[in-house]
mmCIF file with all atom_site columns, C-alpha atoms and ligand atoms in Angstrom:
data_model
loop_
_atom_site.group_PDB
_atom_site.id
_atom_site.type_symbol
_atom_site.label_atom_id
_atom_site.label_alt_id
_atom_site.label_comp_id
_atom_site.label_asym_id
_atom_site.label_entity_id
_atom_site.label_seq_id
_atom_site.pdbx_PDB_ins_code
_atom_site.Cartn_x
_atom_site.Cartn_y
_atom_site.Cartn_z
_atom_site.occupancy
_atom_site.B_iso_or_equiv
_atom_site.pdbx_formal_charge
_atom_site.auth_seq_id
_atom_site.auth_comp_id
_atom_site.auth_asym_id
_atom_site.auth_atom_id
_atom_site.pdbx_PDB_model_num
ATOM   1   C CA . UNK I 1 1   ? 7.002  8.534  23.438 1.00 46.00 ? 195 UNK I CA 1
ATOM   2   C CA . UNK I 1 2   ? 8.600  11.303 21.251 1.00 49.00 ? 196 UNK I CA 1
ATOM   3   C CA . UNK I 1 3   ? 6.335  12.371 17.943 1.00 80.00 ? 197 UNK I CA 1
ATOM   4   C CA . UNK I 1 4   ? 9.287  13.164 15.857 1.00 94.00 ? 198 UNK I CA 1
ATOM   5   C CA . UNK I 1 5   ? 9.952  12.205 12.280 1.00 98.00 ? 199 UNK I CA 1
ATOM   6   C CA . UNK I 1 6   ? 13.347 12.707 10.984 1.00 98.00 ? 200 UNK I CA 1
ATOM   7   C CA . UNK I 1 7   ? 14.475 12.833 7.342  1.00 98.00 ? 201 UNK I CA 1
ATOM   8   C CA . UNK I 1 8   ? 17.649 11.373 6.534  1.00 98.00 ? 202 UNK I CA 1
ATOM   9   C CA . UNK I 1 9   ? 19.323 12.560 3.493  1.00 98.00 ? 203 UNK I CA 1
ATOM   10  C CA . UNK I 1 10  ? 22.342 10.754 1.755  1.00 98.00 ? 204 UNK I CA 1
ATOM   11  C CA . UNK I 1 11  ? 24.301 12.234 -1.164 1.00 98.00 ? 205 UNK I CA 1
ATOM   12  C CA . UNK I 1 12  ? 26.113 11.112 -3.887 1.00 98.00 ? 206 UNK I CA 1
ATOM   13  C CA . UNK I 1 13  ? 27.859 7.754  -4.490 1.00 98.00 ? 207 UNK I CA 1
ATOM   14  C CA . UNK I 1 14  ? 26.349 6.442  -0.961 1.00 98.00 ? 208 UNK I CA 1
ATOM   15  C CA . UNK I 1 15  ? 24.058 4.146  -2.718 1.00 98.00 ? 209 UNK I CA 1
ATOM   16  C CA . UNK I 1 16  ? 27.608 2.149  -3.602 1.00 96.00 ? 210 UNK I CA 1
ATOM   17  C CA . UNK I 1 17  ? 28.391 1.632  -0.004 1.00 97.00 ? 211 UNK I CA 1
ATOM   18  C CA . UNK I 1 18  ? 29.458 -1.936 0.851  1.00 93.00 ? 212 UNK I CA 1
ATOM   19  C CA . UNK I 1 19  ? 31.299 -2.102 -2.666 1.00 94.00 ? 213 UNK I CA 1
ATOM   20  C CA . UNK I 1 20  ? 32.872 1.352  -2.579 1.00 93.00 ? 214 UNK I CA 1
ATOM   21  C CA . UNK I 1 21  ? 36.245 1.865  -1.217 1.00 91.00 ? 215 UNK I CA 1
ATOM   22  C CA . UNK I 1 22  ? 35.583 -0.518 1.811  1.00 92.00 ? 216 UNK I CA 1
ATOM   23  C CA . UNK I 1 23  ? 39.009 0.367  3.155  1.00 90.00 ? 217 UNK I CA 1
ATOM   24  C CA . UNK I 1 24  ? 37.490 3.868  3.637  1.00 90.00 ? 218 UNK I CA 1
ATOM   25  C CA . UNK I 1 25  ? 33.826 3.448  3.933  1.00 92.00 ? 219 UNK I CA 1
ATOM   26  C CA . UNK I 1 26  ? 33.663 -0.247 5.535  1.00 89.00 ? 220 UNK I CA 1
ATOM   27  C CA . UNK I 1 27  ? 31.504 -2.841 4.386  1.00 91.00 ? 221 UNK I CA 1
ATOM   28  C CA . UNK I 1 28  ? 28.280 -1.725 5.460  1.00 94.00 ? 222 UNK I CA 1
ATOM   29  C CA . UNK I 1 29  ? 25.634 -1.279 2.701  1.00 97.00 ? 223 UNK I CA 1
ATOM   30  C CA . UNK I 1 30  ? 23.361 1.791  2.751  1.00 98.00 ? 224 UNK I CA 1
ATOM   31  C CA . UNK I 1 31  ? 20.345 -0.904 3.172  1.00 98.00 ? 225 UNK I CA 1
ATOM   32  C CA . UNK I 1 32  ? 21.979 -1.929 6.083  1.00 97.00 ? 226 UNK I CA 1
ATOM   33  C CA . UNK I 1 33  ? 22.427 1.581  7.575  1.00 97.00 ? 227 UNK I CA 1
ATOM   34  C CA . UNK I 1 34  ? 18.854 2.488  6.816  1.00 97.00 ? 228 UNK I CA 1
ATOM   35  C CA . UNK I 1 35  ? 17.778 -0.819 8.658  1.00 97.00 ? 229 UNK I CA 1
ATOM   36  C CA . UNK I 1 36  ? 19.882 0.128  11.720 1.00 97.00 ? 230 UNK I CA 1
ATOM   37  C CA . UNK I 1 37  ? 18.482 3.632  11.848 1.00 98.00 ? 231 UNK I CA 1
ATOM   38  C CA . UNK I 1 38  ? 14.867 2.224  11.789 1.00 97.00 ? 232 UNK I CA 1
ATOM   39  C CA . UNK I 1 39  ? 15.442 -0.219 14.705 1.00 97.00 ? 233 UNK I CA 1
ATOM   40  C CA . UNK I 1 40  ? 17.240 2.816  16.695 1.00 98.00 ? 234 UNK I CA 1
ATOM   41  C CA . UNK I 1 41  ? 14.375 5.004  15.692 1.00 97.00 ? 235 UNK I CA 1
ATOM   42  C CA . UNK I 1 42  ? 11.992 2.703  17.127 1.00 96.00 ? 236 UNK I CA 1
ATOM   43  C CA . UNK I 1 43  ? 13.998 2.375  20.347 1.00 96.00 ? 237 UNK I CA 1
ATOM   44  C CA . UNK I 1 44  ? 14.243 6.418  20.472 1.00 96.00 ? 238 UNK I CA 1
ATOM   45  C CA . UNK I 1 45  ? 10.414 6.668  19.673 1.00 94.00 ? 239 UNK I CA 1
ATOM   46  C CA . UNK I 1 46  ? 10.612 8.498  16.540 1.00 96.00 ? 240 UNK I CA 1
ATOM   47  C CA . UNK I 1 47  ? 10.602 7.739  12.997 1.00 97.00 ? 241 UNK I CA 1
ATOM   48  C CA . UNK I 1 48  ? 12.948 7.946  9.869  1.00 98.00 ? 242 UNK I CA 1
ATOM   49  C CA . UNK I 1 49  ? 12.504 8.356  6.423  1.00 98.00 ? 243 UNK I CA 1
ATOM   50  C CA . UNK I 1 50  ? 15.679 8.196  4.138  1.00 98.00 ? 244 UNK I CA 1
ATOM   51  C CA . UNK I 1 51  ? 16.333 9.383  0.658  1.00 98.00 ? 245 UNK I CA 1
ATOM   52  C CA . UNK I 1 52  ? 19.471 8.978  -1.171 1.00 98.00 ? 246 UNK I CA 1
ATOM   53  C CA . UNK I 1 53  ? 20.306 11.068 -4.433 1.00 98.00 ? 247 UNK I CA 1
ATOM   54  C CA . UNK I 1 54  ? 23.277 11.526 -6.746 1.00 98.00 ? 248 UNK I CA 1
ATOM   55  C CA . UNK I 1 55  ? 21.771 14.785 -7.632 1.00 98.00 ? 249 UNK I CA 1
ATOM   56  C CA . UNK I 1 56  ? 22.287 18.059 -5.910 1.00 98.00 ? 250 UNK I CA 1
ATOM   57  C CA . UNK I 1 57  ? 18.960 19.684 -7.024 1.00 98.00 ? 251 UNK I CA 1
ATOM   58  C CA . UNK I 1 58  ? 16.992 16.707 -5.700 1.00 98.00 ? 252 UNK I CA 1
ATOM   59  C CA . UNK I 1 59  ? 18.689 17.186 -2.281 1.00 98.00 ? 253 UNK I CA 1
ATOM   60  C CA . UNK I 1 60  ? 17.664 20.818 -2.154 1.00 98.00 ? 254 UNK I CA 1
ATOM   61  C CA . UNK I 1 61  ? 14.226 19.891 -2.848 1.00 98.00 ? 255 UNK I CA 1
ATOM   62  C CA . UNK I 1 62  ? 14.028 17.363 -0.402 1.00 98.00 ? 256 UNK I CA 1
ATOM   63  C CA . UNK I 1 63  ? 15.371 19.631 2.288  1.00 98.00 ? 257 UNK I CA 1
ATOM   64  C CA . UNK I 1 64  ? 12.616 22.579 0.896  1.00 98.00 ? 258 UNK I CA 1
ATOM   65  C CA . UNK I 1 65  ? 9.873  19.930 1.328  1.00 98.00 ? 259 UNK I CA 1
ATOM   66  C CA . UNK I 1 66  ? 11.119 18.559 4.556  1.00 98.00 ? 260 UNK I CA 1
ATOM   67  C CA . UNK I 1 67  ? 8.700  20.452 6.778  1.00 96.00 ? 261 UNK I CA 1
ATOM   68  C CA . UNK I 1 68  ? 6.115  20.286 8.222  1.00 95.00 ? 262 UNK I CA 1
ATOM   69  C CA . UNK I 1 69  ? 6.176  16.552 7.861  1.00 96.00 ? 263 UNK I CA 1
ATOM   70  C CA . UNK I 1 70  ? 9.706  15.940 9.349  1.00 98.00 ? 264 UNK I CA 1
ATOM   71  C CA . UNK I 1 71  ? 10.911 17.994 12.406 1.00 97.00 ? 265 UNK I CA 1
ATOM   72  C CA . UNK I 1 72  ? 14.736 17.324 11.952 1.00 98.00 ? 266 UNK I CA 1
ATOM   73  C CA . UNK I 1 73  ? 17.346 16.403 9.249  1.00 98.00 ? 267 UNK I CA 1
ATOM   74  C CA . UNK I 1 74  ? 20.117 14.015 9.555  1.00 98.00 ? 268 UNK I CA 1
ATOM   75  C CA . UNK I 1 75  ? 22.223 14.661 6.453  1.00 98.00 ? 269 UNK I CA 1
ATOM   76  C CA . UNK I 1 76  ? 25.356 12.885 4.689  1.00 98.00 ? 270 UNK I CA 1
ATOM   77  C CA . UNK I 1 77  ? 26.040 15.213 1.846  1.00 98.00 ? 271 UNK I CA 1
ATOM   78  C CA . UNK I 1 78  ? 28.770 13.104 0.917  1.00 98.00 ? 272 UNK I CA 1
ATOM   79  C CA . UNK I 1 79  ? 30.885 14.981 -2.079 1.00 98.00 ? 273 UNK I CA 1
ATOM   80  C CA . UNK I 1 80  ? 28.605 17.943 -2.061 1.00 98.00 ? 274 UNK I CA 1
ATOM   81  C CA . UNK I 1 81  ? 29.677 18.829 1.868  1.00 98.00 ? 275 UNK I CA 1
ATOM   82  C CA . UNK I 1 82  ? 32.641 20.503 0.038  1.00 98.00 ? 276 UNK I CA 1
ATOM   83  C CA . UNK I 1 83  ? 31.379 21.951 -2.790 1.00 98.00 ? 277 UNK I CA 1
ATOM   84  C CA . UNK I 1 84  ? 27.362 22.944 -2.261 1.00 98.00 ? 278 UNK I CA 1
ATOM   85  C CA . UNK I 1 85  ? 26.490 26.450 -1.608 1.00 98.00 ? 279 UNK I CA 1
ATOM   86  C CA . UNK I 1 86  ? 23.192 25.438 -2.645 1.00 98.00 ? 280 UNK I CA 1
ATOM   87  C CA . UNK I 1 87  ? 22.801 22.669 -0.087 1.00 98.00 ? 281 UNK I CA 1
ATOM   88  C CA . UNK I 1 88  ? 23.988 25.124 2.637  1.00 98.00 ? 282 UNK I CA 1
ATOM   89  C CA . UNK I 1 89  ? 21.634 27.713 1.579  1.00 98.00 ? 283 UNK I CA 1
ATOM   90  C CA . UNK I 1 90  ? 18.655 25.238 1.644  1.00 98.00 ? 284 UNK I CA 1
ATOM   91  C CA . UNK I 1 91  ? 19.653 24.195 5.193  1.00 98.00 ? 285 UNK I CA 1
ATOM   92  C CA . UNK I 1 92  ? 19.635 27.657 6.215  1.00 98.00 ? 286 UNK I CA 1
ATOM   93  C CA . UNK I 1 93  ? 16.399 28.512 4.423  1.00 98.00 ? 287 UNK I CA 1
ATOM   94  C CA . UNK I 1 94  ? 14.227 25.956 6.105  1.00 97.00 ? 288 UNK I CA 1
ATOM   95  C CA . UNK I 1 95  ? 15.866 26.296 9.692  1.00 84.00 ? 289 UNK I CA 1
ATOM   96  C CA . UNK I 1 96  ? 14.914 22.889 10.653 1.00 96.00 ? 290 UNK I CA 1
ATOM   97  C CA . UNK I 1 97  ? 17.497 21.370 13.075 1.00 98.00 ? 291 UNK I CA 1
ATOM   98  C CA . UNK I 1 98  ? 20.112 19.478 11.333 1.00 98.00 ? 292 UNK I CA 1
ATOM   99  C CA . UNK I 1 99  ? 22.806 17.212 12.011 1.00 98.00 ? 293 UNK I CA 1
ATOM   100 C CA . UNK I 1 100 ? 25.824 16.206 9.509  1.00 98.00 ? 294 UNK I CA 1
ATOM   101 C CA . UNK I 1 101 ? 27.546 12.947 9.659  1.00 98.00 ? 295 UNK I CA 1
ATOM   102 C CA . UNK I 1 102 ? 30.152 11.397 7.741  1.00 98.00 ? 296 UNK I CA 1
ATOM   103 C CA . UNK I 1 103 ? 31.452 7.805  7.776  1.00 97.00 ? 297 UNK I CA 1
ATOM   104 C CA . UNK I 1 104 ? 34.929 8.713  7.413  1.00 97.00 ? 298 UNK I CA 1
ATOM   105 C CA . UNK I 1 105 ? 36.971 11.423 9.462  1.00 98.00 ? 299 UNK I CA 1
ATOM   106 C CA . UNK I 1 106 ? 37.182 13.868 6.844  1.00 98.00 ? 300 UNK I CA 1
ATOM   107 C CA . UNK I 1 107 ? 39.759 15.817 8.829  1.00 98.00 ? 301 UNK I CA 1
ATOM   108 C CA . UNK I 1 108 ? 42.080 13.103 8.430  1.00 97.00 ? 302 UNK I CA 1
ATOM   109 C CA . UNK I 1 109 ? 41.704 12.763 4.725  1.00 97.00 ? 303 UNK I CA 1
ATOM   110 C CA . UNK I 1 110 ? 42.576 14.833 1.711  1.00 97.00 ? 304 UNK I CA 1
ATOM   111 C CA . UNK I 1 111 ? 42.888 18.867 2.344  1.00 98.00 ? 305 UNK I CA 1
ATOM   112 C CA . UNK I 1 112 ? 39.617 19.312 0.004  1.00 98.00 ? 306 UNK I CA 1
ATOM   113 C CA . UNK I 1 113 ? 37.651 17.309 2.360  1.00 98.00 ? 307 UNK I CA 1
ATOM   114 C CA . UNK I 1 114 ? 38.506 19.260 5.435  1.00 98.00 ? 308 UNK I CA 1
ATOM   115 C CA . UNK I 1 115 ? 36.011 22.227 4.553  1.00 98.00 ? 309 UNK I CA 1
ATOM   116 C CA . UNK I 1 116 ? 32.167 21.592 5.051  1.00 98.00 ? 310 UNK I CA 1
ATOM   117 C CA . UNK I 1 117 ? 30.175 24.389 3.642  1.00 98.00 ? 311 UNK I CA 1
ATOM   118 C CA . UNK I 1 118 ? 27.244 22.818 5.722  1.00 98.00 ? 312 UNK I CA 1
ATOM   119 C CA . UNK I 1 119 ? 28.820 22.737 9.163  1.00 98.00 ? 313 UNK I CA 1
ATOM   120 C CA . UNK I 1 120 ? 27.968 26.281 10.029 1.00 98.00 ? 314 UNK I CA 1
ATOM   121 C CA . UNK I 1 121 ? 24.233 25.792 9.510  1.00 98.00 ? 315 UNK I CA 1
ATOM   122 C CA . UNK I 1 122 ? 23.856 22.386 11.265 1.00 98.00 ? 316 UNK I CA 1
ATOM   123 C CA . UNK I 1 123 ? 23.582 21.790 15.395 1.00 98.00 ? 317 UNK I CA 1
ATOM   124 C CA . UNK I 1 124 ? 26.833 19.813 14.968 1.00 98.00 ? 318 UNK I CA 1
ATOM   125 C CA . UNK I 1 125 ? 28.780 17.143 12.923 1.00 98.00 ? 319 UNK I CA 1
ATOM   126 C CA . UNK I 1 126 ? 29.856 13.347 13.677 1.00 98.00 ? 320 UNK I CA 1
ATOM   127 C CA . UNK I 1 127 ? 32.548 12.317 11.494 1.00 98.00 ? 321 UNK I CA 1
ATOM   128 C CA . UNK I 1 128 ? 34.731 9.209  11.297 1.00 97.00 ? 322 UNK I CA 1
ATOM   129 C CA . UNK I 1 129 ? 32.778 6.463  13.381 1.00 97.00 ? 323 UNK I CA 1
ATOM   130 C CA . UNK I 1 130 ? 31.553 4.609  10.015 1.00 96.00 ? 324 UNK I CA 1
ATOM   131 C CA . UNK I 1 131 ? 27.953 3.581  10.111 1.00 96.00 ? 325 UNK I CA 1
ATOM   132 C CA . UNK I 1 132 ? 27.956 4.331  13.760 1.00 97.00 ? 326 UNK I CA 1
ATOM   133 C CA . UNK I 1 133 ? 28.215 8.092  12.827 1.00 98.00 ? 327 UNK I CA 1
ATOM   134 C CA . UNK I 1 134 ? 24.383 7.888  11.619 1.00 98.00 ? 328 UNK I CA 1
ATOM   135 C CA . UNK I 1 135 ? 23.379 6.308  14.904 1.00 98.00 ? 329 UNK I CA 1
ATOM   136 C CA . UNK I 1 136 ? 25.311 8.901  17.034 1.00 98.00 ? 330 UNK I CA 1
ATOM   137 C CA . UNK I 1 137 ? 23.840 11.462 14.722 1.00 98.00 ? 331 UNK I CA 1
ATOM   138 C CA . UNK I 1 138 ? 20.315 10.247 15.209 1.00 98.00 ? 332 UNK I CA 1
ATOM   139 C CA . UNK I 1 139 ? 20.628 10.227 18.979 1.00 98.00 ? 333 UNK I CA 1
ATOM   140 C CA . UNK I 1 140 ? 22.096 13.649 19.126 1.00 98.00 ? 334 UNK I CA 1
ATOM   141 C CA . UNK I 1 141 ? 19.362 15.032 16.962 1.00 98.00 ? 335 UNK I CA 1
ATOM   142 C CA . UNK I 1 142 ? 16.447 13.537 18.955 1.00 97.00 ? 336 UNK I CA 1
ATOM   143 C CA . UNK I 1 143 ? 17.890 14.520 22.163 1.00 97.00 ? 337 UNK I CA 1
ATOM   144 C CA . UNK I 1 144 ? 18.212 18.295 20.516 1.00 97.00 ? 338 UNK I CA 1
ATOM   145 C CA . UNK I 1 145 ? 14.519 17.996 19.735 1.00 96.00 ? 339 UNK I CA 1
ATOM   146 C CA . UNK I 1 146 ? 13.470 16.837 22.959 1.00 93.00 ? 340 UNK I CA 1
ATOM   147 C CA . UNK I 1 147 ? 15.190 19.543 24.622 1.00 93.00 ? 341 UNK I CA 1
ATOM   148 C CA . UNK I 1 148 ? 13.190 22.099 22.367 1.00 88.00 ? 342 UNK I CA 1
ATOM   149 C CA . UNK I 1 149 ? 9.836  20.826 23.012 1.00 75.00 ? 343 UNK I CA 1
HETATM 150 C C1 . LIG C 2 .   ? 31.525 11.094 3.269  1.00 78.76 ? 594 LIG C C1 1
HETATM 151 C C2 . LIG C 2 .   ? 32.920 11.731 2.930  1.00 78.76 ? 594 LIG C C2 1
HETATM 152 C C3 . LIG C 2 .   ? 33.122 12.650 1.856  1.00 78.76 ? 594 LIG C C3 1
HETATM 153 O O1 . LIG C 2 .   ? 34.357 13.329 1.865  1.00 78.76 ? 594 LIG C O1 1
HETATM 154 C C4 . LIG C 2 .   ? 33.060 11.775 0.642  1.00 78.76 ? 594 LIG C C4 1
HETATM 155 O O2 . LIG C 2 .   ? 33.056 12.672 -0.637 1.00 78.76 ? 594 LIG C O2 1
HETATM 156 C C5 . LIG C 2 .   ? 31.728 10.882 0.578  1.00 78.76 ? 594 LIG C C5 1
HETATM 157 C C6 . LIG C 2 .   ? 31.482 10.152 1.948  1.00 78.76 ? 594 LIG C C6 1
HETATM 158 C C7 . LIG C 2 .   ? 31.722 10.334 4.412  1.00 78.76 ? 594 LIG C C7 1
HETATM 159 O O3 . LIG C 2 .   ? 30.726 9.862  4.763  1.00 78.76 ? 594 LIG C O3 1
HETATM 160 O O4 . LIG C 2 .   ? 32.754 9.918  4.681  1.00 78.76 ? 594 LIG C O4 1
HETATM 161 O O5 . LIG C 2 .   ? 31.182 10.578 -0.490 1.00 78.76 ? 594 LIG C O5 1
HETATM 162 O O6 . LIG C 2 .   ? 30.672 12.271 3.250  1.00 78.76 ? 594 LIG C O6 1
#
């Protein structure tokens, strides 16, 4: 039984999933994703806590305060992926293992989405599998943590 607690962070506009550009992001709501992650977490023997915020500073605060309660971060920083040095610096500062996820394949979209400030400071990135990106990301993160301990 893994003792890990994972903080799942959702950035701006992800509260609108299900109604927001369904041709890009699908019809799954954020509540659906959180429920799927909770089920998967119990299968993996870990716990997840989710937080969505439209505010950069709230996400920075959550990253800073994640340890010691949480041992890893699963993050979809949404638009802040492409703009936020502050979120990148917070991830670097806490040095908690993190996995970056995106519902859409950011490399098949507009050029401004091709750069992630976060990618260089996380273990890895999963992009393009819809809600399944979160499940794949959680599995990868737990596997990484299990190999550390
Ligand atoms: C996103 C991709 C970002 O470019 C976009 O700003 C989002 C969602 C995704 O999950 O595909 O809000 O992170």
